[in-house]
PDB file of N, CA and C in Angstrom:
ATOM      1  N   UNK A 274    -134.712 134.953 -16.711  1.00 59.00           N
ATOM      2  CA  UNK A 274    -135.437 133.747 -16.353  1.00 59.00           C
ATOM      3  C   UNK A 274    -134.428 132.633 -16.087  1.00 59.00           C
ATOM      4  N   UNK A 275    -134.711 131.843 -15.103  1.00 70.00           N
ATOM      5  CA  UNK A 275    -133.859 130.737 -14.694  1.00 70.00           C
ATOM      6  C   UNK A 275    -133.749 129.704 -15.815  1.00 70.00           C
ATOM      7  N   UNK A 276    -132.556 129.206 -16.053  1.00 77.00           N
ATOM      8  CA  UNK A 276    -132.333 128.217 -17.111  1.00 77.00           C
ATOM      9  C   UNK A 276    -132.998 126.881 -16.805  1.00 77.00           C
ATOM     10  N   UNK A 277    -133.378 126.648 -15.553  1.00 88.00           N
ATOM     11  CA  UNK A 277    -133.997 125.382 -15.163  1.00 88.00           C
ATOM     12  C   UNK A 277    -135.522 125.437 -15.160  1.00 88.00           C
ATOM     13  N   UNK A 278    -136.091 126.465 -15.755  1.00 89.00           N
ATOM     14  CA  UNK A 278    -137.538 126.616 -15.818  1.00 89.00           C
ATOM     15  C   UNK A 278    -138.081 125.759 -16.951  1.00 89.00           C
ATOM     16  N   UNK A 279    -139.167 125.019 -16.675  1.00 92.00           N
ATOM     17  CA  UNK A 279    -139.745 124.196 -17.738  1.00 92.00           C
ATOM     18  C   UNK A 279    -140.805 124.983 -18.500  1.00 92.00           C
ATOM     19  N   UNK A 280    -141.319 124.403 -19.541  1.00 92.00           N
ATOM     20  CA  UNK A 280    -142.284 125.079 -20.405  1.00 92.00           C
ATOM     21  C   UNK A 280    -143.570 125.477 -19.694  1.00 92.00           C
ATOM     22  N   UNK A 281    -144.012 124.649 -18.753  1.00 93.00           N
ATOM     23  CA  UNK A 281    -145.220 124.984 -18.004  1.00 93.00           C
ATOM     24  C   UNK A 281    -144.995 126.225 -17.140  1.00 93.00           C
ATOM     25  N   UNK A 282    -143.812 126.328 -16.551  1.00 93.00           N
ATOM     26  CA  UNK A 282    -143.505 127.496 -15.730  1.00 93.00           C
ATOM     27  C   UNK A 282    -143.418 128.760 -16.583  1.00 93.00           C
ATOM     28  N   UNK A 283    -142.847 128.641 -17.770  1.00 91.00           N
ATOM     29  CA  UNK A 283    -142.792 129.785 -18.689  1.00 91.00           C
ATOM     30  C   UNK A 283    -144.213 130.212 -19.055  1.00 91.00           C
ATOM     31  N   UNK A 284    -145.056 129.253 -19.385  1.00 91.00           N
ATOM     32  CA  UNK A 284    -146.439 129.540 -19.740  1.00 91.00           C
ATOM     33  C   UNK A 284    -147.167 130.219 -18.590  1.00 91.00           C
ATOM     34  N   UNK A 285    -146.970 129.705 -17.395  1.00 89.00           N
ATOM     35  CA  UNK A 285    -147.619 130.286 -16.220  1.00 89.00           C
ATOM     36  C   UNK A 285    -147.178 131.737 -16.010  1.00 89.00           C
ATOM     37  N   UNK A 286    -145.896 132.015 -16.211  1.00 87.00           N
ATOM     38  CA  UNK A 286    -145.383 133.378 -16.058  1.00 87.00           C
ATOM     39  C   UNK A 286    -145.905 134.296 -17.167  1.00 87.00           C
ATOM     40  N   UNK A 287    -146.004 133.768 -18.376  1.00 86.00           N
ATOM     41  CA  UNK A 287    -146.517 134.570 -19.493  1.00 86.00           C
ATOM     42  C   UNK A 287    -147.959 134.983 -19.280  1.00 86.00           C
ATOM     43  N   UNK A 288    -148.725 134.118 -18.685  1.00 85.00           N
ATOM     44  CA  UNK A 288    -150.163 134.351 -18.562  1.00 85.00           C
ATOM     45  C   UNK A 288    -150.563 135.047 -17.262  1.00 85.00           C
ATOM     46  N   UNK A 289    -149.600 135.534 -16.483  1.00 79.00           N
ATOM     47  CA  UNK A 289    -149.941 136.329 -15.310  1.00 79.00           C
ATOM     48  C   UNK A 289    -150.324 137.724 -15.776  1.00 79.00           C
ATOM     49  N   UNK A 290    -151.088 138.462 -14.972  1.00 77.00           N
ATOM     50  CA  UNK A 290    -151.529 139.796 -15.393  1.00 77.00           C
ATOM     51  C   UNK A 290    -150.403 140.726 -15.851  1.00 77.00           C
ATOM     52  N   UNK A 291    -149.239 140.611 -15.266  1.00 74.00           N
ATOM     53  CA  UNK A 291    -148.133 141.485 -15.679  1.00 74.00           C
ATOM     54  C   UNK A 291    -147.184 140.807 -16.664  1.00 74.00           C
ATOM     55  N   UNK A 292    -147.494 139.583 -17.088  1.00 64.00           N
ATOM     56  CA  UNK A 292    -146.599 138.834 -17.949  1.00 64.00           C
ATOM     57  C   UNK A 292    -146.955 138.830 -19.414  1.00 64.00           C
ATOM     58  N   UNK A 293    -148.092 139.356 -19.787  1.00 62.00           N
ATOM     59  CA  UNK A 293    -148.464 139.379 -21.196  1.00 62.00           C
ATOM     60  C   UNK A 293    -149.605 138.449 -21.510  1.00 62.00           C
ATOM     61  N   UNK A 294    -150.689 138.554 -20.774  1.00 68.00           N
ATOM     62  CA  UNK A 294    -151.802 137.620 -20.916  1.00 68.00           C
ATOM     63  C   UNK A 294    -152.377 137.575 -22.329  1.00 68.00           C
ATOM     64  N   UNK A 295    -152.157 138.612 -23.116  1.00 79.00           N
ATOM     65  CA  UNK A 295    -152.716 138.629 -24.466  1.00 79.00           C
ATOM     66  C   UNK A 295    -151.812 137.960 -25.501  1.00 79.00           C
ATOM     67  N   UNK A 296    -150.657 137.505 -25.080  1.00 83.00           N
ATOM     68  CA  UNK A 296    -149.736 136.841 -26.000  1.00 83.00           C
ATOM     69  C   UNK A 296    -150.276 135.443 -26.315  1.00 83.00           C
ATOM     70  N   UNK A 297    -150.564 135.161 -27.596  1.00 90.00           N
ATOM     71  CA  UNK A 297    -151.031 133.809 -27.928  1.00 90.00           C
ATOM     72  C   UNK A 297    -149.883 132.802 -27.782  1.00 90.00           C
ATOM     73  N   UNK A 298    -150.207 131.636 -27.272  1.00 93.00           N
ATOM     74  CA  UNK A 298    -149.182 130.619 -27.025  1.00 93.00           C
ATOM     75  C   UNK A 298    -149.576 129.312 -27.700  1.00 93.00           C
ATOM     76  N   UNK A 299    -148.649 128.784 -28.494  1.00 95.00           N
ATOM     77  CA  UNK A 299    -148.796 127.463 -29.089  1.00 95.00           C
ATOM     78  C   UNK A 299    -147.786 126.556 -28.403  1.00 95.00           C
ATOM     79  N   UNK A 300    -148.269 125.506 -27.767  1.00 95.00           N
ATOM     80  CA  UNK A 300    -147.393 124.547 -27.111  1.00 95.00           C
ATOM     81  C   UNK A 300    -147.159 123.394 -28.073  1.00 95.00           C
ATOM     82  N   UNK A 301    -145.887 123.065 -28.267  1.00 95.00           N
ATOM     83  CA  UNK A 301    -145.506 121.912 -29.079  1.00 95.00           C
ATOM     84  C   UNK A 301    -144.737 120.985 -28.155  1.00 95.00           C
ATOM     85  N   UNK A 302    -145.268 119.794 -27.943  1.00 93.00           N
ATOM     86  CA  UNK A 302    -144.696 118.911 -26.933  1.00 93.00           C
ATOM     87  C   UNK A 302    -144.621 117.473 -27.415  1.00 93.00           C
ATOM     88  N   UNK A 303    -143.653 116.793 -26.887  1.00 91.00           N
ATOM     89  CA  UNK A 303    -143.526 115.357 -27.124  1.00 91.00           C
ATOM     90  C   UNK A 303    -143.921 114.580 -25.888  1.00 91.00           C
ATOM     91  N   UNK A 304    -144.441 115.295 -24.889  1.00 86.00           N
ATOM     92  CA  UNK A 304    -144.824 114.670 -23.625  1.00 86.00           C
ATOM     93  C   UNK A 304    -146.121 113.897 -23.722  1.00 86.00           C
ATOM     94  N   UNK A 305    -146.516 113.344 -22.597  1.00 91.00           N
ATOM     95  CA  UNK A 305    -147.750 112.573 -22.496  1.00 91.00           C
ATOM     96  C   UNK A 305    -148.943 113.503 -22.661  1.00 91.00           C
ATOM     97  N   UNK A 306    -149.612 113.407 -23.790  1.00 93.00           N
ATOM     98  CA  UNK A 306    -150.696 114.321 -24.126  1.00 93.00           C
ATOM     99  C   UNK A 306    -151.840 114.262 -23.111  1.00 93.00           C
ATOM    100  N   UNK A 307    -152.108 113.103 -22.566  1.00 95.00           N
ATOM    101  CA  UNK A 307    -153.255 112.963 -21.661  1.00 95.00           C
ATOM    102  C   UNK A 307    -153.112 113.818 -20.402  1.00 95.00           C
ATOM    103  N   UNK A 308    -151.908 114.109 -19.992  1.00 95.00           N
ATOM    104  CA  UNK A 308    -151.709 114.972 -18.824  1.00 95.00           C
ATOM    105  C   UNK A 308    -151.205 116.354 -19.208  1.00 95.00           C
ATOM    106  N   UNK A 309    -150.376 116.428 -20.236  1.00 95.00           N
ATOM    107  CA  UNK A 309    -149.753 117.705 -20.604  1.00 95.00           C
ATOM    108  C   UNK A 309    -150.740 118.663 -21.268  1.00 95.00           C
ATOM    109  N   UNK A 310    -151.580 118.162 -22.146  1.00 96.00           N
ATOM    110  CA  UNK A 310    -152.502 119.048 -22.859  1.00 96.00           C
ATOM    111  C   UNK A 310    -153.480 119.747 -21.916  1.00 96.00           C
ATOM    112  N   UNK A 311    -154.170 119.020 -21.026  1.00 96.00           N
ATOM    113  CA  UNK A 311    -155.080 119.730 -20.117  1.00 96.00           C
ATOM    114  C   UNK A 311    -154.362 120.747 -19.241  1.00 96.00           C
ATOM    115  N   UNK A 312    -153.173 120.412 -18.801  1.00 95.00           N
ATOM    116  CA  UNK A 312    -152.402 121.344 -17.965  1.00 95.00           C
ATOM    117  C   UNK A 312    -152.030 122.595 -18.748  1.00 95.00           C
ATOM    118  N   UNK A 313    -151.545 122.414 -19.973  1.00 96.00           N
ATOM    119  CA  UNK A 313    -151.150 123.563 -20.804  1.00 96.00           C
ATOM    120  C   UNK A 313    -152.341 124.466 -21.087  1.00 96.00           C
ATOM    121  N   UNK A 314    -153.477 123.878 -21.410  1.00 95.00           N
ATOM    122  CA  UNK A 314    -154.673 124.675 -21.702  1.00 95.00           C
ATOM    123  C   UNK A 314    -155.178 125.381 -20.447  1.00 95.00           C
ATOM    124  N   UNK A 315    -155.119 124.703 -19.312  1.00 94.00           N
ATOM    125  CA  UNK A 315    -155.534 125.314 -18.045  1.00 94.00           C
ATOM    126  C   UNK A 315    -154.641 126.507 -17.690  1.00 94.00           C
ATOM    127  N   UNK A 316    -153.357 126.421 -18.038  1.00 93.00           N
ATOM    128  CA  UNK A 316    -152.419 127.503 -17.748  1.00 93.00           C
ATOM    129  C   UNK A 316    -152.505 128.645 -18.757  1.00 93.00           C
ATOM    130  N   UNK A 317    -153.291 128.467 -19.824  1.00 91.00           N
ATOM    131  CA  UNK A 317    -153.514 129.563 -20.755  1.00 91.00           C
ATOM    132  C   UNK A 317    -153.025 129.370 -22.169  1.00 91.00           C
ATOM    133  N   UNK A 318    -152.511 128.187 -22.504  1.00 94.00           N
ATOM    134  CA  UNK A 318    -152.101 127.947 -23.890  1.00 94.00           C
ATOM    135  C   UNK A 318    -153.331 128.032 -24.794  1.00 94.00           C
ATOM    136  N   UNK A 319    -153.136 128.549 -25.976  1.00 95.00           N
ATOM    137  CA  UNK A 319    -154.225 128.650 -26.936  1.00 95.00           C
ATOM    138  C   UNK A 319    -154.358 127.384 -27.774  1.00 95.00           C
ATOM    139  N   UNK A 320    -153.237 126.751 -28.026  1.00 96.00           N
ATOM    140  CA  UNK A 320    -153.211 125.562 -28.891  1.00 96.00           C
ATOM    141  C   UNK A 320    -152.179 124.591 -28.326  1.00 96.00           C
ATOM    142  N   UNK A 321    -152.483 123.310 -28.410  1.00 97.00           N
ATOM    143  CA  UNK A 321    -151.543 122.262 -28.002  1.00 97.00           C
ATOM    144  C   UNK A 321    -151.349 121.322 -29.178  1.00 97.00           C
ATOM    145  N   UNK A 322    -150.110 121.195 -29.636  1.00 97.00           N
ATOM    146  CA  UNK A 322    -149.777 120.292 -30.742  1.00 97.00           C
ATOM    147  C   UNK A 322    -148.741 119.289 -30.255  1.00 97.00           C
ATOM    148  N   UNK A 323    -148.801 118.079 -30.792  1.00 95.00           N
ATOM    149  CA  UNK A 323    -147.823 117.071 -30.408  1.00 95.00           C
ATOM    150  C   UNK A 323    -146.798 116.871 -31.516  1.00 95.00           C
ATOM    151  N   UNK A 324    -145.602 116.516 -31.086  1.00 95.00           N
ATOM    152  CA  UNK A 324    -144.516 116.227 -32.027  1.00 95.00           C
ATOM    153  C   UNK A 324    -144.721 114.833 -32.599  1.00 95.00           C
ATOM    154  N   UNK A 325    -144.334 114.600 -33.817  1.00 95.00           N
ATOM    155  CA  UNK A 325    -143.842 115.582 -34.786  1.00 95.00           C
ATOM    156  C   UNK A 325    -144.994 116.425 -35.315  1.00 95.00           C
ATOM    157  N   UNK A 326    -144.735 117.694 -35.510  1.00 96.00           N
ATOM    158  CA  UNK A 326    -145.763 118.627 -35.953  1.00 96.00           C
ATOM    159  C   UNK A 326    -145.655 118.818 -37.457  1.00 96.00           C
ATOM    160  N   UNK A 327    -146.788 118.711 -38.115  1.00 96.00           N
ATOM    161  CA  UNK A 327    -146.842 119.004 -39.546  1.00 96.00           C
ATOM    162  C   UNK A 327    -146.715 120.517 -39.717  1.00 96.00           C
ATOM    163  N   UNK A 328    -145.872 120.947 -40.617  1.00 96.00           N
ATOM    164  CA  UNK A 328    -145.650 122.377 -40.841  1.00 96.00           C
ATOM    165  C   UNK A 328    -146.942 123.098 -41.195  1.00 96.00           C
ATOM    166  N   UNK A 329    -147.790 122.463 -41.974  1.00 97.00           N
ATOM    167  CA  UNK A 329    -149.041 123.120 -42.359  1.00 97.00           C
ATOM    168  C   UNK A 329    -149.968 123.298 -41.159  1.00 97.00           C
ATOM    169  N   UNK A 330    -150.006 122.334 -40.259  1.00 96.00           N
ATOM    170  CA  UNK A 330    -150.852 122.446 -39.062  1.00 96.00           C
ATOM    171  C   UNK A 330    -150.366 123.586 -38.178  1.00 96.00           C
ATOM    172  N   UNK A 331    -149.067 123.691 -37.998  1.00 97.00           N
ATOM    173  CA  UNK A 331    -148.507 124.771 -37.190  1.00 97.00           C
ATOM    174  C   UNK A 331    -148.775 126.124 -37.836  1.00 97.00           C
ATOM    175  N   UNK A 332    -148.569 126.212 -39.130  1.00 97.00           N
ATOM    176  CA  UNK A 332    -148.810 127.461 -39.862  1.00 97.00           C
ATOM    177  C   UNK A 332    -150.268 127.875 -39.756  1.00 97.00           C
ATOM    178  N   UNK A 333    -151.175 126.934 -39.909  1.00 97.00           N
ATOM    179  CA  UNK A 333    -152.607 127.236 -39.815  1.00 97.00           C
ATOM    180  C   UNK A 333    -152.974 127.756 -38.429  1.00 97.00           C
ATOM    181  N   UNK A 334    -152.455 127.135 -37.389  1.00 97.00           N
ATOM    182  CA  UNK A 334    -152.770 127.556 -36.025  1.00 97.00           C
ATOM    183  C   UNK A 334    -152.211 128.947 -35.725  1.00 97.00           C
ATOM    184  N   UNK A 335    -150.976 129.189 -36.134  1.00 96.00           N
ATOM    185  CA  UNK A 335    -150.363 130.501 -35.892  1.00 96.00           C
ATOM    186  C   UNK A 335    -151.116 131.580 -36.675  1.00 96.00           C
ATOM    187  N   UNK A 336    -151.451 131.298 -37.911  1.00 97.00           N
ATOM    188  CA  UNK A 336    -152.212 132.241 -38.728  1.00 97.00           C
ATOM    189  C   UNK A 336    -153.560 132.555 -38.098  1.00 97.00           C
ATOM    190  N   UNK A 337    -154.233 131.515 -37.621  1.00 96.00           N
ATOM    191  CA  UNK A 337    -155.535 131.691 -36.966  1.00 96.00           C
ATOM    192  C   UNK A 337    -155.413 132.562 -35.719  1.00 96.00           C
ATOM    193  N   UNK A 338    -154.405 132.297 -34.910  1.00 95.00           N
ATOM    194  CA  UNK A 338    -154.214 133.070 -33.687  1.00 95.00           C
ATOM    195  C   UNK A 338    -153.873 134.533 -33.969  1.00 95.00           C
ATOM    196  N   UNK A 339    -153.044 134.756 -34.978  1.00 92.00           N
ATOM    197  CA  UNK A 339    -152.623 136.118 -35.303  1.00 92.00           C
ATOM    198  C   UNK A 339    -153.723 136.921 -35.972  1.00 92.00           C
ATOM    199  N   UNK A 340    -154.703 136.244 -36.557  1.00 93.00           N
ATOM    200  CA  UNK A 340    -155.784 136.974 -37.230  1.00 93.00           C
ATOM    201  C   UNK A 340    -156.862 137.436 -36.248  1.00 93.00           C
ATOM    202  N   UNK A 341    -156.786 136.992 -35.011  1.00 83.00           N
ATOM    203  CA  UNK A 341    -157.777 137.399 -33.996  1.00 83.00           C
ATOM    204  C   UNK A 341    -157.566 138.823 -33.563  1.00 83.00           C
TER     205      UNK A 341
END
């Protein structure tokens, strides 16, 4: 993968039919939530969290996703 690929491009590649559509994705971002969150969810992210992330919130989300 190209070193200049951003997180949205990685997410888009992961969620293609041959890229691992069943892989759960948690996005952790410090970007503008009003634009980044809808885009991440539209591209297939399961969860969107903003920085700084509470360890318990991240643990709960990962646990929830892995239990599915």
